[in-house]
mmCIF file of C-alpha atoms in Angstrom:
data_model
loop_
_atom_site.group_PDB
_atom_site.id
_atom_site.type_symbol
_atom_site.label_atom_id
_atom_site.label_comp_id
_atom_site.label_asym_id
_atom_site.label_seq_id
_atom_site.Cartn_x
_atom_site.Cartn_y
_atom_site.Cartn_z
ATOM 1 C CA UNK A 1 60.680 60.794 -228.624
ATOM 2 C CA UNK A 2 57.519 59.808 -226.777
ATOM 3 C CA UNK A 3 56.817 63.205 -225.250
ATOM 4 C CA UNK A 4 53.577 64.900 -224.256
ATOM 5 C CA UNK A 5 53.035 68.470 -223.143
ATOM 6 C CA UNK A 6 50.453 69.590 -220.625
ATOM 7 C CA UNK A 7 52.086 72.836 -219.606
ATOM 8 C CA UNK A 8 50.691 75.951 -218.001
ATOM 9 C CA UNK A 9 52.700 79.170 -217.891
ATOM 10 C CA UNK A 10 52.194 81.141 -214.698
ATOM 11 C CA UNK A 11 54.135 83.779 -212.744
ATOM 12 C CA UNK A 12 54.914 81.022 -210.247
ATOM 13 C CA UNK A 13 54.158 77.328 -210.403
ATOM 14 C CA UNK A 14 52.225 75.755 -207.555
ATOM 15 C CA UNK A 15 50.666 72.364 -207.037
ATOM 16 C CA UNK A 16 52.876 70.279 -209.294
ATOM 17 C CA UNK A 17 56.097 71.243 -207.551
ATOM 18 C CA UNK A 18 54.934 71.750 -203.990
ATOM 19 C CA UNK A 19 55.790 68.180 -203.014
ATOM 20 C CA UNK A 20 59.383 68.427 -204.276
ATOM 21 C CA UNK A 21 61.488 70.983 -202.393
ATOM 22 C CA UNK A 22 64.033 73.046 -204.306
ATOM 23 C CA UNK A 23 66.804 71.223 -202.469
ATOM 24 C CA UNK A 24 66.242 67.472 -202.250
ATOM 25 C CA UNK A 25 67.695 65.036 -199.755
ATOM 26 C CA UNK A 26 71.038 64.312 -201.457
ATOM 27 C CA UNK A 27 73.412 66.075 -203.813
ATOM 28 C CA UNK A 28 74.314 63.940 -206.807
ATOM 29 C CA UNK A 29 78.136 63.471 -206.991
ATOM 30 C CA UNK A 30 79.131 65.637 -209.954
ATOM 31 C CA UNK A 31 81.985 64.895 -212.323
ATOM 32 C CA UNK A 32 83.032 67.956 -214.339
ATOM 33 C CA UNK A 33 86.173 69.465 -215.834
ATOM 34 C CA UNK A 34 88.896 69.926 -213.229
ATOM 35 C CA UNK A 35 88.868 73.731 -213.447
ATOM 36 C CA UNK A 36 85.134 74.030 -212.718
ATOM 37 C CA UNK A 37 85.356 73.213 -209.010
ATOM 38 C CA UNK A 38 87.174 75.175 -206.321
ATOM 39 C CA UNK A 39 90.811 74.020 -206.299
ATOM 40 C CA UNK A 40 90.487 72.238 -202.957
ATOM 41 C CA UNK A 41 87.533 70.169 -204.157
ATOM 42 C CA UNK A 42 89.279 69.296 -207.432
ATOM 43 C CA UNK A 43 92.433 68.240 -205.591
ATOM 44 C CA UNK A 44 90.380 65.952 -203.352
ATOM 45 C CA UNK A 45 88.852 64.210 -206.384
ATOM 46 C CA UNK A 46 92.256 63.676 -207.974
ATOM 47 C CA UNK A 47 93.971 62.563 -204.767
ATOM 48 C CA UNK A 48 91.356 59.936 -203.934
ATOM 49 C CA UNK A 49 91.632 58.541 -207.454
ATOM 50 C CA UNK A 50 95.435 58.386 -207.261
ATOM 51 C CA UNK A 51 95.349 56.644 -203.881
ATOM 52 C CA UNK A 52 92.998 54.069 -205.374
ATOM 53 C CA UNK A 53 95.207 53.516 -208.415
ATOM 54 C CA UNK A 54 98.270 53.208 -206.160
ATOM 55 C CA UNK A 55 96.399 50.736 -203.906
ATOM 56 C CA UNK A 56 97.110 52.885 -200.880
ATOM 57 C CA UNK A 57 94.042 51.593 -199.079
ATOM 58 C CA UNK A 58 94.766 52.826 -195.552
ATOM 59 C CA UNK A 59 95.241 56.451 -196.589
ATOM 60 C CA UNK A 60 92.335 56.241 -199.029
ATOM 61 C CA UNK A 61 89.921 55.039 -196.367
ATOM 62 C CA UNK A 62 91.210 57.604 -193.861
ATOM 63 C CA UNK A 63 90.518 60.486 -196.279
ATOM 64 C CA UNK A 64 87.063 59.334 -197.354
ATOM 65 C CA UNK A 65 84.045 60.831 -195.619
ATOM 66 C CA UNK A 66 80.339 61.028 -196.345
ATOM 67 C CA UNK A 67 80.894 64.122 -198.479
ATOM 68 C CA UNK A 68 83.488 62.675 -200.857
ATOM 69 C CA UNK A 69 82.849 58.931 -200.749
ATOM 70 C CA UNK A 70 81.507 58.904 -204.334
ATOM 71 C CA UNK A 71 84.151 61.223 -205.830
ATOM 72 C CA UNK A 72 85.910 60.177 -209.039
ATOM 73 C CA UNK A 73 88.777 61.612 -211.064
ATOM 74 C CA UNK A 74 87.984 64.852 -212.892
ATOM 75 C CA UNK A 75 89.019 65.213 -216.549
ATOM 76 C CA UNK A 76 91.120 68.125 -217.800
ATOM 77 C CA UNK A 77 89.467 70.242 -220.471
ATOM 78 C CA UNK A 78 91.025 70.101 -223.963
ATOM 79 C CA UNK A 79 93.261 67.171 -222.953
ATOM 80 C CA UNK A 80 92.347 64.168 -225.108
ATOM 81 C CA UNK A 81 94.277 61.879 -222.751
ATOM 82 C CA UNK A 82 92.275 63.010 -219.739
ATOM 83 C CA UNK A 83 88.861 61.390 -219.818
ATOM 84 C CA UNK A 84 86.474 60.679 -216.924
ATOM 85 C CA UNK A 85 86.672 57.067 -215.773
ATOM 86 C CA UNK A 86 84.009 57.496 -213.053
ATOM 87 C CA UNK A 87 85.994 55.135 -210.829
ATOM 88 C CA UNK A 88 84.894 55.841 -207.254
ATOM 89 C CA UNK A 89 87.012 54.699 -204.279
ATOM 90 C CA UNK A 90 84.898 51.538 -204.146
ATOM 91 C CA UNK A 91 85.567 50.739 -207.820
ATOM 92 C CA UNK A 92 89.285 50.762 -207.021
ATOM 93 C CA UNK A 93 88.985 48.812 -203.778
ATOM 94 C CA UNK A 94 86.632 46.210 -205.255
ATOM 95 C CA UNK A 95 89.458 44.843 -207.385
ATOM 96 C CA UNK A 96 91.820 44.275 -204.490
ATOM 97 C CA UNK A 97 90.831 44.908 -200.899
ATOM 98 C CA UNK A 98 87.954 43.259 -199.059
ATOM 99 C CA UNK A 99 88.596 45.173 -195.834
ATOM 100 C CA UNK A 100 88.542 48.505 -197.677
ATOM 101 C CA UNK A 101 85.270 47.545 -199.353
ATOM 102 C CA UNK A 102 83.640 47.094 -195.970
ATOM 103 C CA UNK A 103 85.094 50.359 -194.628
ATOM 104 C CA UNK A 104 83.899 52.338 -197.656
ATOM 105 C CA UNK A 105 80.407 50.871 -197.500
ATOM 106 C CA UNK A 106 80.190 51.904 -193.847
ATOM 107 C CA UNK A 107 81.002 55.468 -194.933
ATOM 108 C CA UNK A 108 78.104 55.484 -197.378
ATOM 109 C CA UNK A 109 79.744 54.430 -200.657
ATOM 110 C CA UNK A 110 77.118 53.443 -203.230
ATOM 111 C CA UNK A 111 77.066 50.031 -204.893
ATOM 112 C CA UNK A 112 75.002 50.900 -207.950
ATOM 113 C CA UNK A 113 77.183 53.573 -209.586
ATOM 114 C CA UNK A 114 78.849 52.456 -212.809
ATOM 115 C CA UNK A 115 82.109 53.566 -214.360
ATOM 116 C CA UNK A 116 82.487 55.207 -217.770
ATOM 117 C CA UNK A 117 82.341 51.792 -219.439
ATOM 118 C CA UNK A 118 79.017 51.072 -217.687
ATOM 119 C CA UNK A 119 80.595 48.397 -215.502
ATOM 120 C CA UNK A 120 79.178 47.986 -212.027
ATOM 121 C CA UNK A 121 81.358 47.868 -208.932
ATOM 122 C CA UNK A 122 80.669 44.138 -208.650
ATOM 123 C CA UNK A 123 82.264 43.582 -212.066
ATOM 124 C CA UNK A 124 85.423 45.230 -210.736
ATOM 125 C CA UNK A 125 85.750 42.639 -207.976
ATOM 126 C CA UNK A 126 87.151 39.648 -209.875
ATOM 127 C CA UNK A 127 90.166 39.303 -207.558
ATOM 128 C CA UNK A 128 88.035 39.130 -204.429
ATOM 129 C CA UNK A 129 86.978 35.574 -203.451
ATOM 130 C CA UNK A 130 83.419 34.921 -204.538
ATOM 131 C CA UNK A 131 82.247 34.112 -201.028
ATOM 132 C CA UNK A 132 83.458 37.519 -199.808
ATOM 133 C CA UNK A 133 81.709 39.801 -202.275
ATOM 134 C CA UNK A 134 78.149 39.484 -201.009
ATOM 135 C CA UNK A 135 78.540 43.053 -199.785
ATOM 136 C CA UNK A 136 78.761 44.196 -203.416
ATOM 137 C CA UNK A 137 75.358 42.859 -204.389
ATOM 138 C CA UNK A 138 73.098 45.528 -205.840
ATOM 139 C CA UNK A 139 70.199 46.571 -203.614
ATOM 140 C CA UNK A 140 67.069 44.604 -204.457
ATOM 141 C CA UNK A 141 65.104 47.668 -205.587
ATOM 142 C CA UNK A 142 67.897 48.499 -208.056
ATOM 143 C CA UNK A 143 68.343 44.944 -209.288
ATOM 144 C CA UNK A 144 64.617 44.332 -209.739
ATOM 145 C CA UNK A 145 64.054 47.593 -211.621
ATOM 146 C CA UNK A 146 67.230 47.611 -213.709
ATOM 147 C CA UNK A 147 65.413 47.574 -217.059
ATOM 148 C CA UNK A 148 62.973 50.381 -216.248
ATOM 149 C CA UNK A 149 65.736 52.394 -214.540
ATOM 150 C CA UNK A 150 67.792 52.261 -217.738
ATOM 151 C CA UNK A 151 64.797 53.348 -219.832
ATOM 152 C CA UNK A 152 63.855 56.213 -217.520
ATOM 153 C CA UNK A 153 67.489 57.301 -217.287
ATOM 154 C CA UNK A 154 67.577 57.908 -221.039
ATOM 155 C CA UNK A 155 64.470 60.071 -220.776
ATOM 156 C CA UNK A 156 65.933 61.949 -217.799
ATOM 157 C CA UNK A 157 69.062 62.685 -219.826
ATOM 158 C CA UNK A 158 66.890 63.945 -222.684
ATOM 159 C CA UNK A 159 65.086 66.343 -220.327
ATOM 160 C CA UNK A 160 68.403 67.655 -218.994
ATOM 161 C CA UNK A 161 69.968 68.092 -222.427
ATOM 162 C CA UNK A 162 66.881 69.823 -223.759
ATOM 163 C CA UNK A 163 67.304 72.509 -221.101
ATOM 164 C CA UNK A 164 71.063 72.880 -220.671
ATOM 165 C CA UNK A 165 72.974 70.880 -223.286
ATOM 166 C CA UNK A 166 75.356 73.777 -223.949
ATOM 167 C CA UNK A 167 76.301 74.042 -220.259
ATOM 168 C CA UNK A 168 76.733 70.269 -219.998
ATOM 169 C CA UNK A 169 79.172 70.282 -222.906
ATOM 170 C CA UNK A 170 80.979 73.467 -221.876
ATOM 171 C CA UNK A 171 81.747 72.221 -218.365
ATOM 172 C CA UNK A 172 82.161 68.521 -219.146
ATOM 173 C CA UNK A 173 79.335 67.515 -216.812
ATOM 174 C CA UNK A 174 78.631 63.789 -216.669
ATOM 175 C CA UNK A 175 74.916 62.995 -216.798
ATOM 176 C CA UNK A 176 73.399 61.402 -213.671
ATOM 177 C CA UNK A 177 72.884 57.690 -213.150
ATOM 178 C CA UNK A 178 69.299 57.105 -212.080
ATOM 179 C CA UNK A 179 70.233 54.102 -209.921
ATOM 180 C CA UNK A 180 71.349 56.712 -207.367
ATOM 181 C CA UNK A 181 67.680 57.496 -206.738
ATOM 182 C CA UNK A 182 66.800 53.866 -206.035
ATOM 183 C CA UNK A 183 69.821 53.098 -203.867
ATOM 184 C CA UNK A 184 70.042 56.354 -201.907
ATOM 185 C CA UNK A 185 66.978 58.540 -202.394
ATOM 186 C CA UNK A 186 65.737 61.816 -203.963
ATOM 187 C CA UNK A 187 68.593 63.904 -205.289
ATOM 188 C CA UNK A 188 69.559 67.318 -206.615
ATOM 189 C CA UNK A 189 71.666 67.354 -209.787
ATOM 190 C CA UNK A 190 73.429 70.681 -210.119
ATOM 191 C CA UNK A 191 74.677 72.124 -213.410
ATOM 192 C CA UNK A 192 77.441 74.774 -213.318
ATOM 193 C CA UNK A 193 76.256 78.256 -214.376
ATOM 194 C CA UNK A 194 72.623 77.144 -214.487
ATOM 195 C CA UNK A 195 72.100 78.686 -211.051
ATOM 196 C CA UNK A 196 69.680 75.919 -210.295
ATOM 197 C CA UNK A 197 69.493 72.309 -211.378
ATOM 198 C CA UNK A 198 67.285 69.250 -211.430
ATOM 199 C CA UNK A 199 65.513 67.639 -208.483
ATOM 200 C CA UNK A 200 64.628 63.992 -209.048
ATOM 201 C CA UNK A 201 62.291 61.822 -206.980
ATOM 202 C CA UNK A 202 60.158 58.711 -207.353
ATOM 203 C CA UNK A 203 56.621 59.379 -208.539
ATOM 204 C CA UNK A 204 54.102 56.527 -208.769
ATOM 205 C CA UNK A 205 55.843 53.889 -210.931
ATOM 206 C CA UNK A 206 58.121 56.465 -212.523
ATOM 207 C CA UNK A 207 59.936 59.644 -211.555
ATOM 208 C CA UNK A 208 59.261 63.374 -211.301
ATOM 209 C CA UNK A 209 61.876 65.900 -212.397
ATOM 210 C CA UNK A 210 61.651 69.498 -211.202
ATOM 211 C CA UNK A 211 64.158 71.777 -212.908
ATOM 212 C CA UNK A 212 64.772 75.420 -212.112
ATOM 213 C CA UNK A 213 67.032 78.203 -213.333
ATOM 214 C CA UNK A 214 67.542 81.560 -211.607
ATOM 215 C CA UNK A 215 69.034 83.486 -214.513
ATOM 216 C CA UNK A 216 67.181 86.440 -216.097
ATOM 217 C CA UNK A 217 64.152 86.152 -213.843
ATOM 218 C CA UNK A 218 64.277 82.403 -213.628
ATOM 219 C CA UNK A 219 62.227 79.553 -214.983
ATOM 220 C CA UNK A 220 61.089 76.161 -213.808
ATOM 221 C CA UNK A 221 59.575 73.011 -215.251
ATOM 222 C CA UNK A 222 58.022 69.788 -213.994
ATOM 223 C CA UNK A 223 58.396 66.608 -216.026
ATOM 224 C CA UNK A 224 56.854 63.230 -215.277
ATOM 225 C CA UNK A 225 58.738 60.243 -216.681
ATOM 226 C CA UNK A 226 56.903 56.920 -216.693
ATOM 227 C CA UNK A 227 58.632 53.561 -216.337
ATOM 228 C CA UNK A 228 58.345 53.020 -220.110
ATOM 229 C CA UNK A 229 60.225 56.273 -220.722
ATOM 230 C CA UNK A 230 57.233 58.359 -221.752
ATOM 231 C CA UNK A 231 57.863 61.971 -220.722
ATOM 232 C CA UNK A 232 55.196 64.577 -220.015
ATOM 233 C CA UNK A 233 55.845 68.251 -219.347
ATOM 234 C CA UNK A 234 53.319 68.959 -216.597
ATOM 235 C CA UNK A 235 54.009 72.565 -215.660
ATOM 236 C CA UNK A 236 56.172 75.563 -216.442
ATOM 237 C CA UNK A 237 56.613 78.853 -214.671
ATOM 238 C CA UNK A 238 59.012 81.337 -213.167
ATOM 239 C CA UNK A 239 61.286 80.703 -210.219
ATOM 240 C CA UNK A 240 61.322 83.857 -208.108
ATOM 241 C CA UNK A 241 63.187 82.404 -205.123
ATOM 242 C CA UNK A 242 66.048 84.890 -204.940
#
């Protein structure tokens, strides 16, 4: 790993993290084991996925709102036949329904999210006439940075796993797709039982990752990830924001 460390342990970190609030602009759409979420939230994930599979477009679109537009089916722990597909409502609609595509995009559905097999939503749209799928084009800033986004995403995942790999595995948390940052904006990636998470934003040509944990007095870290994947730990400290 191409990793540098320029850390400074202090009772509280200032400077490096001041420009990245604890709660960023958007919450990353989590996919975890079904029993991790409150039952109502889990049921919403599963229902939207079933409506998409059943091609019940009218009811699907009517149930989607800005808070659940990027939901996907949740896997069941210890069930080998229940794996996360990461099919959002738009992944389902892209294969069949042009009108639903437009409705979902109006509600804030993202284009850049990929399914478990790393297929984009556009690749799910083979049954839609070519002249009608312009709406599924990736945003220019995602398309033009696809190579560096993929490289930085690997480094972001390494930072996350270094801090909370056990929690990721225990709760079946899917790691974030960095394209979210370039299509939507700065985001907060929450990890169950971490009592904190990871805030991600653009920083020069790369990204900055501020992670914090409020267990046993708390801790926080700042990482800078350059477009070539090089990761530098810039600061460490204690998160006292109870």
